[in-house]
Structure formats: C-alpha cells, structure tokens
Short mmCIF file of C-alpha atoms and ligand atoms in Angstrom, two decimals:
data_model
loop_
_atom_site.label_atom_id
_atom_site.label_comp_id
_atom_site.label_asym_id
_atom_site.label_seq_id
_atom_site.Cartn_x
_atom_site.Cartn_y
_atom_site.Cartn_z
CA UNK M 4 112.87 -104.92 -79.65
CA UNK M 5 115.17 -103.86 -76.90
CA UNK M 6 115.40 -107.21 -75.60
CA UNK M 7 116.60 -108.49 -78.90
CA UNK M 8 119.38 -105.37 -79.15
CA UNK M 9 120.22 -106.38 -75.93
CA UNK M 10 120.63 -109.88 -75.97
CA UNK M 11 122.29 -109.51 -79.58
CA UNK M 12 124.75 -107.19 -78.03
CA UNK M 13 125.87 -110.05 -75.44
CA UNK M 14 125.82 -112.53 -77.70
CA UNK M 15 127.91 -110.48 -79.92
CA UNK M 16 130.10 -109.13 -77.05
CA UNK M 17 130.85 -113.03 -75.76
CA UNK M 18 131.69 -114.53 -79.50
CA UNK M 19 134.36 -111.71 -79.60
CA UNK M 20 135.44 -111.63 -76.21
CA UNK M 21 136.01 -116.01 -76.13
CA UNK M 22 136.05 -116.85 -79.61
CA UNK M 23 137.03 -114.42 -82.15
CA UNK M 24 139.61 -111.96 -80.03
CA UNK M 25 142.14 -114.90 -78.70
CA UNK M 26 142.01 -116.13 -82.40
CA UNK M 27 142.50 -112.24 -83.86
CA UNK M 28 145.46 -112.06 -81.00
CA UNK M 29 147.55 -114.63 -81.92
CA UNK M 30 148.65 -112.03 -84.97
CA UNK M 31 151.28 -109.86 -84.50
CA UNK M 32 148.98 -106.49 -83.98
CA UNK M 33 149.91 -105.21 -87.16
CA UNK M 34 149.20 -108.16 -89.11
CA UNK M 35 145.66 -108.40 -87.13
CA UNK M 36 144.83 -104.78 -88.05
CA UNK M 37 145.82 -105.53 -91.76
CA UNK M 38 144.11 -109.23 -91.53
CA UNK M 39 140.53 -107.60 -90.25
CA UNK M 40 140.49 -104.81 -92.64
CA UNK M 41 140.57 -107.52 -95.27
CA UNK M 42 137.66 -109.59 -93.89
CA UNK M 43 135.48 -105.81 -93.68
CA UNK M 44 136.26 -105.77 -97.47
CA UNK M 45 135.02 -109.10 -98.02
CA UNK M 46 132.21 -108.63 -95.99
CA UNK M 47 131.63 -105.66 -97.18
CA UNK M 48 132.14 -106.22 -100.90
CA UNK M 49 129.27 -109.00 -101.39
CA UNK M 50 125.20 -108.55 -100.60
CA UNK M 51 124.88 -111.70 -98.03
CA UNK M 52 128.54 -110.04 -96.03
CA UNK M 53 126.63 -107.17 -96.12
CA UNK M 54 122.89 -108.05 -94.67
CA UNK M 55 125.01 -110.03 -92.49
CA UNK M 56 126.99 -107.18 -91.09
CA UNK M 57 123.81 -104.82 -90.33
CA UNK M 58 122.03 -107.53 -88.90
CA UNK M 59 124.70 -108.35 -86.09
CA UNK M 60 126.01 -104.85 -85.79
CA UNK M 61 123.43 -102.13 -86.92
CA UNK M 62 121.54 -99.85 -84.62
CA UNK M 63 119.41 -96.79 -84.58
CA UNK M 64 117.40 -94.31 -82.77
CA UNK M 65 115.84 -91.20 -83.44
CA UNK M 66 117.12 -89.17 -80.57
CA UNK M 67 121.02 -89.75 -81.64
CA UNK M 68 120.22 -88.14 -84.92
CA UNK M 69 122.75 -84.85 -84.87
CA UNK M 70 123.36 -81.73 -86.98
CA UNK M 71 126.70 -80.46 -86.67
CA UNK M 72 128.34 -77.27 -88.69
CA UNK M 73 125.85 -78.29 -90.84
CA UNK M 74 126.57 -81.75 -91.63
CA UNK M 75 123.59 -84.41 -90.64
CA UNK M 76 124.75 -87.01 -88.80
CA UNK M 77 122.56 -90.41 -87.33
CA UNK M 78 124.57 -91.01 -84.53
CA UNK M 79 127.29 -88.84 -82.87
CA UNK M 80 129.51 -92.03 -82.60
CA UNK M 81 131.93 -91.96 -85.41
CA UNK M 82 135.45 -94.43 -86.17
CA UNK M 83 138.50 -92.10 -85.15
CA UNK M 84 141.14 -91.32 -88.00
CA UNK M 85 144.48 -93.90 -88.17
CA UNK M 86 142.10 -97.86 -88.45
CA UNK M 87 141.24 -97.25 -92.50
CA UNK M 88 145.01 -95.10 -93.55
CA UNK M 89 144.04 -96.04 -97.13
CA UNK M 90 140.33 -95.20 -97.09
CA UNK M 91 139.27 -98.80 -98.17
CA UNK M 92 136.39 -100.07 -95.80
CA UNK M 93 133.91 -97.17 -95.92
CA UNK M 94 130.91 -99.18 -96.89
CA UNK M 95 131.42 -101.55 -93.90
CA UNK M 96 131.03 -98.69 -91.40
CA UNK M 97 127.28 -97.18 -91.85
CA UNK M 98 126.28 -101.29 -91.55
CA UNK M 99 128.68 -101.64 -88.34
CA UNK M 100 126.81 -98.63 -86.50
CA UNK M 101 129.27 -95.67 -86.92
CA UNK M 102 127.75 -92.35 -87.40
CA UNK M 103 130.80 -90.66 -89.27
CA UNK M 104 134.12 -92.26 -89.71
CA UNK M 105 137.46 -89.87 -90.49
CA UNK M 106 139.76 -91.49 -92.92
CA UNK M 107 143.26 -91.45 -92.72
CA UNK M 108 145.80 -89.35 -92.15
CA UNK M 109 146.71 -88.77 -95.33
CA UNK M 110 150.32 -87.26 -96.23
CA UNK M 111 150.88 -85.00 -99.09
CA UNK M 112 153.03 -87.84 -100.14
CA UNK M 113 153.04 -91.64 -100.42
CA UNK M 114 154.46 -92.14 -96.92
CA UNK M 115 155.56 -95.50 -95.58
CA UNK M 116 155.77 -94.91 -92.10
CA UNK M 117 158.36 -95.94 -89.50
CA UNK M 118 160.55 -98.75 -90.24
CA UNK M 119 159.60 -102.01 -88.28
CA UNK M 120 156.69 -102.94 -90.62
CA UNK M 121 154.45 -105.55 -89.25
CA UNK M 122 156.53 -105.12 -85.55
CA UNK M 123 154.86 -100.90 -85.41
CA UNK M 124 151.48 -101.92 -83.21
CA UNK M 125 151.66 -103.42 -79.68
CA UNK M 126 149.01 -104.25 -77.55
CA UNK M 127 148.86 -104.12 -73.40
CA UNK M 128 145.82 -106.23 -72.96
CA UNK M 129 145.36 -105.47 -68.98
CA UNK M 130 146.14 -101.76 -69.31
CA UNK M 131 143.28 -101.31 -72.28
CA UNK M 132 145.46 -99.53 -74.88
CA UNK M 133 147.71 -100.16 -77.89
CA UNK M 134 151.13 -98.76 -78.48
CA UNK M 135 151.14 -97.04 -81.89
CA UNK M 136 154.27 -96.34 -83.95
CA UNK M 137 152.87 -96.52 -87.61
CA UNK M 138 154.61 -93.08 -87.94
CA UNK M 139 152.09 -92.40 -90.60
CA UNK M 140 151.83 -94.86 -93.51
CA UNK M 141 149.52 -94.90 -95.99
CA UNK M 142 149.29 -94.82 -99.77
CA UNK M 143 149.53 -90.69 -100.01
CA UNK M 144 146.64 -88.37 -100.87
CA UNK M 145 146.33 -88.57 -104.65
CA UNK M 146 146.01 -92.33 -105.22
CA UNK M 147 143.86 -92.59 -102.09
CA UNK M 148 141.85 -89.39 -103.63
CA UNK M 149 141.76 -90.92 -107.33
CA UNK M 150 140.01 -93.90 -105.57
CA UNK M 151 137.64 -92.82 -103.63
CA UNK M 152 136.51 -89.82 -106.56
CA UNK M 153 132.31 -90.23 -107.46
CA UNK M 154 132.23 -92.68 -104.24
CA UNK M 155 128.88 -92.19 -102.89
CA UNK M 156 129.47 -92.39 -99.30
CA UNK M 157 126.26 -93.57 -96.63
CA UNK M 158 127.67 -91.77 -93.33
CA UNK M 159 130.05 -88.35 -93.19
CA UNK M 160 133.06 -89.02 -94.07
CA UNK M 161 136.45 -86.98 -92.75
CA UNK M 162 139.37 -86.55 -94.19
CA UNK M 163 142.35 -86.56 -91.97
CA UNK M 164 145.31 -84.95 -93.42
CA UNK M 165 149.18 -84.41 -92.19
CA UNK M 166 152.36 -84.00 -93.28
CA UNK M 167 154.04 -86.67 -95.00
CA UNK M 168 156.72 -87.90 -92.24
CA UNK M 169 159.70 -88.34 -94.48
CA UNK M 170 162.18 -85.87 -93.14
CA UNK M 171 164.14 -85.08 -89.98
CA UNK M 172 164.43 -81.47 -90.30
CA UNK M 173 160.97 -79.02 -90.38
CA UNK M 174 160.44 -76.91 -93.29
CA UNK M 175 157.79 -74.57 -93.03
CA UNK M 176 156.46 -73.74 -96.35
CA UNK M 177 157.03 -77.68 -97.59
CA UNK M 178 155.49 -78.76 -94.65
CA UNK M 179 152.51 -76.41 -95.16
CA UNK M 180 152.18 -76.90 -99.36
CA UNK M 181 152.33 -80.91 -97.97
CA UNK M 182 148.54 -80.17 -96.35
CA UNK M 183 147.13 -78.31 -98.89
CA UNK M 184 147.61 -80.95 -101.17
CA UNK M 185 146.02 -83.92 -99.49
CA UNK M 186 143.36 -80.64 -99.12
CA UNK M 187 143.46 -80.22 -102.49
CA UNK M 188 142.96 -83.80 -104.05
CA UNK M 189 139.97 -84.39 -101.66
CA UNK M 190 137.90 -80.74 -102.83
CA UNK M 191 135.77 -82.93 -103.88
CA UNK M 192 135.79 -86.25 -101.64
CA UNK M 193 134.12 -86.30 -98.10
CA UNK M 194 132.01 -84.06 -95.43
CA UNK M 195 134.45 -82.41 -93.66
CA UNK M 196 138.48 -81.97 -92.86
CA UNK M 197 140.36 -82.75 -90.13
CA UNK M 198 143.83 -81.43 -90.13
CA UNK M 199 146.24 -83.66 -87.73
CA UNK M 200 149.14 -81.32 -86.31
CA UNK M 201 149.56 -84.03 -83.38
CA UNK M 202 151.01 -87.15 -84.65
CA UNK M 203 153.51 -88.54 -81.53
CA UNK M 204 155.34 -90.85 -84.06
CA UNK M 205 156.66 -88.39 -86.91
CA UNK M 206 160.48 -87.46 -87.34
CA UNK M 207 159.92 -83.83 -87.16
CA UNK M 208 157.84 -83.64 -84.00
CA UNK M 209 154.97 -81.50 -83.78
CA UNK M 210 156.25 -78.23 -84.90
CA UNK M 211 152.78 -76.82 -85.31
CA UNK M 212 152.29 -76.02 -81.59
CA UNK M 213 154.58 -73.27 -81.92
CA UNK M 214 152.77 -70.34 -82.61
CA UNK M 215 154.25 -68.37 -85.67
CA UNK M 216 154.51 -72.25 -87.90
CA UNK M 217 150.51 -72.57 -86.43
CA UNK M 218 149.11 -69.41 -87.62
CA UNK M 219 150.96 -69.58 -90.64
CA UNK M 220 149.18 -72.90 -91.22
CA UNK M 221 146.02 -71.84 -90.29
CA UNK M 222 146.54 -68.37 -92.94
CA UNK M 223 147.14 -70.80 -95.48
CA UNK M 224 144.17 -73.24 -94.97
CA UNK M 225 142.28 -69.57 -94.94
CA UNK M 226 142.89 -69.21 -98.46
CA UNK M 227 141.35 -73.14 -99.52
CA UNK M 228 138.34 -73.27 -97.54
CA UNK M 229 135.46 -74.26 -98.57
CA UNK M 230 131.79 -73.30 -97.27
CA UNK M 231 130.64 -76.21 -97.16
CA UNK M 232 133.18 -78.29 -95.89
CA UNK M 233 133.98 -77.60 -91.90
CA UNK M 234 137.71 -78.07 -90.75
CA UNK M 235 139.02 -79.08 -87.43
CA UNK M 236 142.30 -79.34 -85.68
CA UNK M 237 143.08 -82.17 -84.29
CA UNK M 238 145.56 -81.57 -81.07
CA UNK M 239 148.41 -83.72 -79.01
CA UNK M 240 147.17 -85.37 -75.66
CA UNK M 241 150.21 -83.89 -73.73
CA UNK M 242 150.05 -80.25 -74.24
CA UNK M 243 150.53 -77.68 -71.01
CA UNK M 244 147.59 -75.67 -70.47
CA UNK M 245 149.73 -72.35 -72.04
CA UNK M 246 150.25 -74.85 -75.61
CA UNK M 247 146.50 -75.66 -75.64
CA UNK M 248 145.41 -72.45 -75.20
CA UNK M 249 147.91 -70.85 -78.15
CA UNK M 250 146.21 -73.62 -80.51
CA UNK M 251 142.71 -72.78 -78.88
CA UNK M 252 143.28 -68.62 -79.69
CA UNK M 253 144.83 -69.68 -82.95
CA UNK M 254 141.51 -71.26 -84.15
CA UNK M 255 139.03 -68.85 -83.07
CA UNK M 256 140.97 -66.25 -84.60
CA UNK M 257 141.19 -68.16 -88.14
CA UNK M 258 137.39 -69.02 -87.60
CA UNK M 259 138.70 -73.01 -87.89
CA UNK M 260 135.48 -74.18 -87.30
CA UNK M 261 136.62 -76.84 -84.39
CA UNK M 262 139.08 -79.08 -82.67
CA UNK M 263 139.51 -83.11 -82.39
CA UNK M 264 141.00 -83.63 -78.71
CA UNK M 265 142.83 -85.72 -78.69
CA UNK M 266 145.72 -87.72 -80.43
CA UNK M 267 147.20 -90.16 -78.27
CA UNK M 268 149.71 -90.02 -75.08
CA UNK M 269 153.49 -90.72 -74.51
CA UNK M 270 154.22 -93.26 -72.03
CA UNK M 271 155.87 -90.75 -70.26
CA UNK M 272 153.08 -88.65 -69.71
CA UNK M 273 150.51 -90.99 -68.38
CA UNK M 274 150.41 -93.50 -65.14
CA UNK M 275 147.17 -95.33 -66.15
CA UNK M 276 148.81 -98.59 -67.90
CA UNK M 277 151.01 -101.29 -66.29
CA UNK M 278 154.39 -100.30 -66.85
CA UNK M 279 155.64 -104.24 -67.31
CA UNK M 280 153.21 -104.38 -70.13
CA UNK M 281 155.41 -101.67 -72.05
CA UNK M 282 157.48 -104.14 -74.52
CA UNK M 283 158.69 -101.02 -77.04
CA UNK M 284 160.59 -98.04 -76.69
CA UNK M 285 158.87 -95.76 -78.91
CA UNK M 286 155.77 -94.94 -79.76
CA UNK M 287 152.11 -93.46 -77.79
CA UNK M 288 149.41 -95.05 -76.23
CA UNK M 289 145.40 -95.35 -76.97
CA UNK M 290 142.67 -96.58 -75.08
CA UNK M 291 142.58 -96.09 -71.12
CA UNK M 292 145.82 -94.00 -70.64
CA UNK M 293 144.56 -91.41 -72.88
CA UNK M 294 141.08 -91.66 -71.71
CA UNK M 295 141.17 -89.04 -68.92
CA UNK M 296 143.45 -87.18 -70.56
CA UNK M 297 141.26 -85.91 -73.64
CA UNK M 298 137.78 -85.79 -71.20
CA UNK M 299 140.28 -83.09 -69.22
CA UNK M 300 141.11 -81.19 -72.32
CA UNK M 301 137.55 -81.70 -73.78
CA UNK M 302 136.78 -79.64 -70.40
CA UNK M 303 138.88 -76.93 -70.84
CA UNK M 304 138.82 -76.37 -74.38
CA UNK M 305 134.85 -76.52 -73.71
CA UNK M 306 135.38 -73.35 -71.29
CA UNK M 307 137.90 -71.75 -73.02
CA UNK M 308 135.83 -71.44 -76.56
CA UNK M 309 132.73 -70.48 -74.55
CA UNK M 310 131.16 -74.06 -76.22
CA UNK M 311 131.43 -72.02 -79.65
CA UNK M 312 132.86 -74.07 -81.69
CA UNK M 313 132.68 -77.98 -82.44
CA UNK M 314 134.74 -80.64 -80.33
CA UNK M 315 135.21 -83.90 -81.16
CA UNK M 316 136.32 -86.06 -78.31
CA UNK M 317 138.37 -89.17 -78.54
CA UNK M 318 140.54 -91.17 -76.54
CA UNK M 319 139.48 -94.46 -74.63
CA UNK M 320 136.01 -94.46 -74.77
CA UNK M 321 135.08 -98.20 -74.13
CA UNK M 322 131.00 -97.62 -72.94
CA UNK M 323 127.98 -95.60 -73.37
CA UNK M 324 128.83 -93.92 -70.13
CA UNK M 325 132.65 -92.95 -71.35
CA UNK M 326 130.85 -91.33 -74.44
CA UNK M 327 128.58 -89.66 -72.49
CA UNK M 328 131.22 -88.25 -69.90
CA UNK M 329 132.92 -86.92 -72.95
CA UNK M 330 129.57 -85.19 -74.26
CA UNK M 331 128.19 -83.50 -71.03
CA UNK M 332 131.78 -82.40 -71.01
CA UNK M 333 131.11 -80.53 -74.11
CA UNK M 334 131.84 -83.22 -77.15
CA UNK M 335 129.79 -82.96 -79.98
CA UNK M 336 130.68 -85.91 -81.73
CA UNK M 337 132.86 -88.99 -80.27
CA UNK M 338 135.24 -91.19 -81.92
CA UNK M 339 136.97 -94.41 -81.48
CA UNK M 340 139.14 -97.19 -82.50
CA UNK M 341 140.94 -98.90 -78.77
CA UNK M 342 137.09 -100.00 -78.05
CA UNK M 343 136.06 -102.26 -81.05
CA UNK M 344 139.73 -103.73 -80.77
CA UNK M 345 139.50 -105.25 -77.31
CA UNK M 346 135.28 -105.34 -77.35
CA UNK M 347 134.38 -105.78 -80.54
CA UNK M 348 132.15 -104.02 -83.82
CA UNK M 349 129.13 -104.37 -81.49
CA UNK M 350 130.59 -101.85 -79.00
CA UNK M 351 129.70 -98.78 -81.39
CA UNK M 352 126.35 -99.85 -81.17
CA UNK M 353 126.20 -100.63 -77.49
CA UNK M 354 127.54 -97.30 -76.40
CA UNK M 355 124.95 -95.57 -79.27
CA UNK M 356 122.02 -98.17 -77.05
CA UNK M 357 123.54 -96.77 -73.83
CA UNK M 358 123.53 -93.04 -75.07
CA UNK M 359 119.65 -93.28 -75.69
CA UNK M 360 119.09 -94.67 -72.07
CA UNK M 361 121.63 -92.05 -70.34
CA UNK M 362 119.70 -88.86 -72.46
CA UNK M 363 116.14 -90.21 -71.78
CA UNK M 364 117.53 -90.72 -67.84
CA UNK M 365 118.59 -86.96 -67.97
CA UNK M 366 115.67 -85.67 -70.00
CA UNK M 367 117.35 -84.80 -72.91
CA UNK M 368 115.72 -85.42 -76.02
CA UNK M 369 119.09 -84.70 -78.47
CA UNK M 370 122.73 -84.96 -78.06
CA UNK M 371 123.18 -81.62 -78.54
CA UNK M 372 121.04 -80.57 -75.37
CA UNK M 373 123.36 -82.80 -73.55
CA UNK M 374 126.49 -81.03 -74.80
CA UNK M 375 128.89 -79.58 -71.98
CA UNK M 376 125.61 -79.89 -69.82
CA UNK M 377 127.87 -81.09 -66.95
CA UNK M 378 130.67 -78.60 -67.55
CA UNK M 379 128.41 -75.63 -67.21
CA UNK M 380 130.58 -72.37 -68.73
CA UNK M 381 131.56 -70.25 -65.90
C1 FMN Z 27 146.50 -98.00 -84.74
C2 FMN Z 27 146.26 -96.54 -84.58
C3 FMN Z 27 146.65 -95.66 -85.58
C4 FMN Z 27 146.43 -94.30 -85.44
N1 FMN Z 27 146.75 -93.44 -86.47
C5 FMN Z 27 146.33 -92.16 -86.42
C6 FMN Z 27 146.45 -91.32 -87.56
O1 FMN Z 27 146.93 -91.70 -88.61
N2 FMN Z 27 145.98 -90.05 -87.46
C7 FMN Z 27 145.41 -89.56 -86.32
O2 FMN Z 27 144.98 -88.41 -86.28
N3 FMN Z 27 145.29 -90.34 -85.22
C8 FMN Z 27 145.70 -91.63 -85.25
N4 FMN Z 27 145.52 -92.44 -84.17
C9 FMN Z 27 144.94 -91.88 -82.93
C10 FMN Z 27 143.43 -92.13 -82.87
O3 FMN Z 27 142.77 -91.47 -83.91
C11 FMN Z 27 142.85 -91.66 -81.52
O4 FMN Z 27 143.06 -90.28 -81.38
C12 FMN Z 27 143.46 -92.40 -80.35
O5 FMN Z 27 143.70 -93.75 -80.64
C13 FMN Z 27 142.56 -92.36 -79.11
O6 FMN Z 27 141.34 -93.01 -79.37
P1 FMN Z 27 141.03 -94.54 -78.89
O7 FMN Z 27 141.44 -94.61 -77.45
O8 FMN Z 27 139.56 -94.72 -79.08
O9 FMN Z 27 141.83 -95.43 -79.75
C14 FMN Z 27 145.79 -93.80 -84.26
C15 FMN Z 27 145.42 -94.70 -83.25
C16 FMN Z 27 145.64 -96.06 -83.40
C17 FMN Z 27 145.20 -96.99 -82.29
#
C-alpha cells in the first residue's frame, strides 16, 4: 500500500506541477483562488466529485491521530484561516487530507476588503510565497453563521474571527463588541476559536499588541467562553521579542488556551524572496519568507509558556520535514495554504505520509511525543 500512496503522490504532484498549475496561473491570483474554490464546490457537491477527491487525495494513519485541548483530531495537518473567507468548501477538506481546517476571518461586519478586487493576490513563483492584500473580505459573521448553522462538519473546524476593517481610526470598545459578535453568531458552529489580532493588511493596524487594548480584549473574551470550545490567538510574524512576550504574558494570565504563530511577514521584514519579484506596494508575504520566521517564534513562545499551552504553527511549510521542524519545535498542530498553491491538494497528504516516516525514524509513536522534542525547555 505504500507503494501505491507513493506513486499516487507523484503522479498527483507531476499533473499539478506540468498540467494543472501553468493552466491555474494564467488567472490573475485572485481570480484563480475564486476559480478553484468553485471547482472544490463542484467536486465536492456531487457523490462521483466526491469518491473522486478521496481517492486522489485522501490519506491516513493511526499514529497522526491527535487529541488537543480536548478536541480529537486524525491528523495534526490542518488548512490555515484566509483560503475559505466565506466558509463554503468544508466538505472538500476531510476528502483532501486536512485534519482541521480554520475558516475565515470573519469580521463582525460584512467587510469587503481593500479596494483592487481581483488585482489584491500576487504571486512570486521563484521566491515560494504570495503577496496578500485581501485586507479582510468576506461575507461578515452572521450570514456566514446562518449558513453554516446544523452543518455537520467531518474534521474540526475553527473559526477565525477579526475586526471588520472598515475604519481608519481604532476604537476600542467597537473594535472589541466587533469580535464578540462573529463569537457570538458561531456559539454554536465549529470546534474551536481562533481570534486574529495580526492581520498586516487592515486600516487600523494591529492595535492589539499594545498592552492595555490586549488585555482588555482578552477580559472581554473572559466573559463569552465556552468550556468546550478552546480559543487561540493568532499573532503578527514581525513582532520584537518584548511585543511577543506582552501577548505571550497576556494569554497565560487570561488562561487563553493557545496561540497560532504566525500571520504573515512585511516585505520589509524578511530577505528570503527575490526582491525583483515584488510587483505591489502593499501588502505581506506567505510561503518561504515567513517560513523561518514563525519556526523562530514557535521556539520561543515554546520556551516562554514552558510547552503549556497549545501552538499552532504556520507559515511556509511546503514538506513533511517543514511540518516536522515546526513540531519538534513545539507545534501541536500545523497549518497551511502557500503549499497546496504551488504543490498541489496532494501535498497535505504527502507531508501527513512523511510525518509517519520522520516519527517512526525517531521512535515516536504520536505527534504529541514529538512536540518541542528538539527544543528541549531549558
Ligand atoms: C490568500 C491568503 C489570505 C489570508 N487571509 C488570512 C485571514 O483572513 N486571516 C488570517 O488569520 N490569516 C490569513 N492569511 C495568513 C495565513 O493564514 C497564514 O498565516 C500564512 O499564509 C502563512 O502560511 P502559509 O505560508 O502556509 O501560507 C492569509 C494567507 C493567504 C495566502
């Protein structure tokens, strides 16, 4: 059987690389992202799309199987939040591989993003990343939430919220009732939250590294938690040590129960892509660029919490061996989007293939012994 996995992975890997990919490219980026979410719905939507899709894409294995806060997942390899803003493709994702996928962001409000649409996506092909400036968009929590009520979901689902990016100035207490209710209309929709205080691409910045705006935040999500439902923070690439650490404090003192690391990177704050490939003035970068950048922070944050609370690590994790890097450096659970764009769907289950080889090579026989197991808490 692992000859088949394998050889259907390079089959896979080769129709996307030479056939489907220069086809896919010839969009505009954000026409392409809109175009393929529309063939996972038809796929998705019909039985034949759907034994189709689980027989080219679909892997499992015992020893990925994961409990985290709780929440039972098959395989810590989940689709990162910002590829599905409107929440529409989550029965394509347990038959592509994923183990979770977060949904969103969601804004408070219906939020159209940055103007620019269909010129707000850019890719740099050599340097392995996309420039994003969506700035947001998506339908806004309640219609999104009035969708996707009684939806019986086959993998965790998240629910990434933030604040509707529709003003220049910051107001605390709008800014703060604007997260509560995308909290709100999903009480009863998904596995767990992930509140997004890092978006590059908003009007307002990201006024909830400051410390007072943060632990106001943070008092407020107090008040709505549920038991049952965990909720992490997910945190900016290009923070100083000093900023990480305030956010760090901030959630072990409001017993948040763990962080996403990380968003993606300004141009200005990373030298891993080829400068000439930069065609836009705005925006942050996935992929590569961001790649060592989160595995640093995944590090710290790792130390700093004593490995007591949950990390999710994300940021240009293209292999089985990028995942893994991310794990032993104390990731729980990994997410993606850069890798299935250049690779293809098959790369969630080649890196999930890769993962069983790299724990049985290390004699590990669960993720979670493998967690932070090469970033050893001093
Ligand atoms: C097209 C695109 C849209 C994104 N939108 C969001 C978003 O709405 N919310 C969010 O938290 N992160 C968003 N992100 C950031 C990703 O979730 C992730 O943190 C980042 O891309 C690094 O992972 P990757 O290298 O695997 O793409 C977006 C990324 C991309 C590529």
């Amino acid at each position: 059987m692992k000859l088949v996995y394998a050889l259907r992975g390079q089959i896979n890997y080769l129709f996307y690389r030479w056939i489907a990919r220069p086809l896919i490219f010839l969009w505009e980026a954000e026409t392409a992202h809109n175009k393929l979410k529309q063939f996972g719905l038809l796929f998705a939507s019909n039985v034949l799309g759907r034994r189709l899709l689980k027989a080219l894409f679909y892997y499992q294995h015992p020893s990925l199987n994961t409990t985290v806060d709780g929440i039972k997942y098959d395989n810590p390899i989940g689709l990162s939040a910002g590829f599905d803003k409107d929440g529409e493709l989550t029965d394509a994702y347990p038959l592509i591989g994923f183990g979770f996928a977060e949904l969103g962001s969601f804004t408070g409000d219906v939020c159209p993003g940055n103007p620019g649409v269909g010129r707000r996506l850019f890719r740099l092909v050599k340097s392995k990343s996309i420039l994003v400036w969506y700035g947001l968009n998506n339908q806004g929590a309640e219609a999104i939430a009035k969708r996707l009520k009684g939806k019986k979901f086959k993998i965790p689902i998240g629910i990434s919220a933030a604040k509707t990016n529709n003003a220049a100035s910051f107001d605390l207490q709008n800014s703060i009732d604007d997260y509560l209710k995308t909290v709100n209309e999903f009480k009863e929709i998904g596995h767990y939250y992930t509140v997004n205080i890092s978006c590059p691409n908003t009007q307002d910045g990201e006024p909830f590294v400051d410390q007072k705006n943060l632990d106001a935040l943070l008092s407020a999500l107090d008040k709505v938690k549920q038991e049952s439902k965990p909720v992490y923070i997910k945190m900016a690439a290009d923070l100083e040590i000093d900023e990480i650490n305030i956010i760090v404090d901030a959630c072990l003192k409001h017993k948040i129960d763990g962080l996403v690391l990380t968003n993606l990177t300004k141009p200005s704050m990373s030298d891993e892509y080829l400068k000439e490939e930069l065609t836009f003035d705005k925006g942050a970068l996935s992929g590569l660029p961001v790649q060592r950048i989160s595995t640093k922070v995944v590090r710290h944050v790792y130390q700093r919490t004593r490995g007591k609370i949950t990390i999710i690590g994300v940021g240009g994790v293209f292999s089985a061996d990028d995942a893994y890097e991310k794990i032993t450096s104390g990731a729980n659970l990994i997410e993606l989007i850069t890798s299935m764009i250049f690779e293809g769907p098959q790369v969630v289950s080649e890196i999930n293939r890769g993962l069983v080889e790299l724990l049985k090579k290390d004699g590990f026989t669960s993720i979670e012994a493998a967690v932070g197991s090469r970033n050893p808490l001093l």
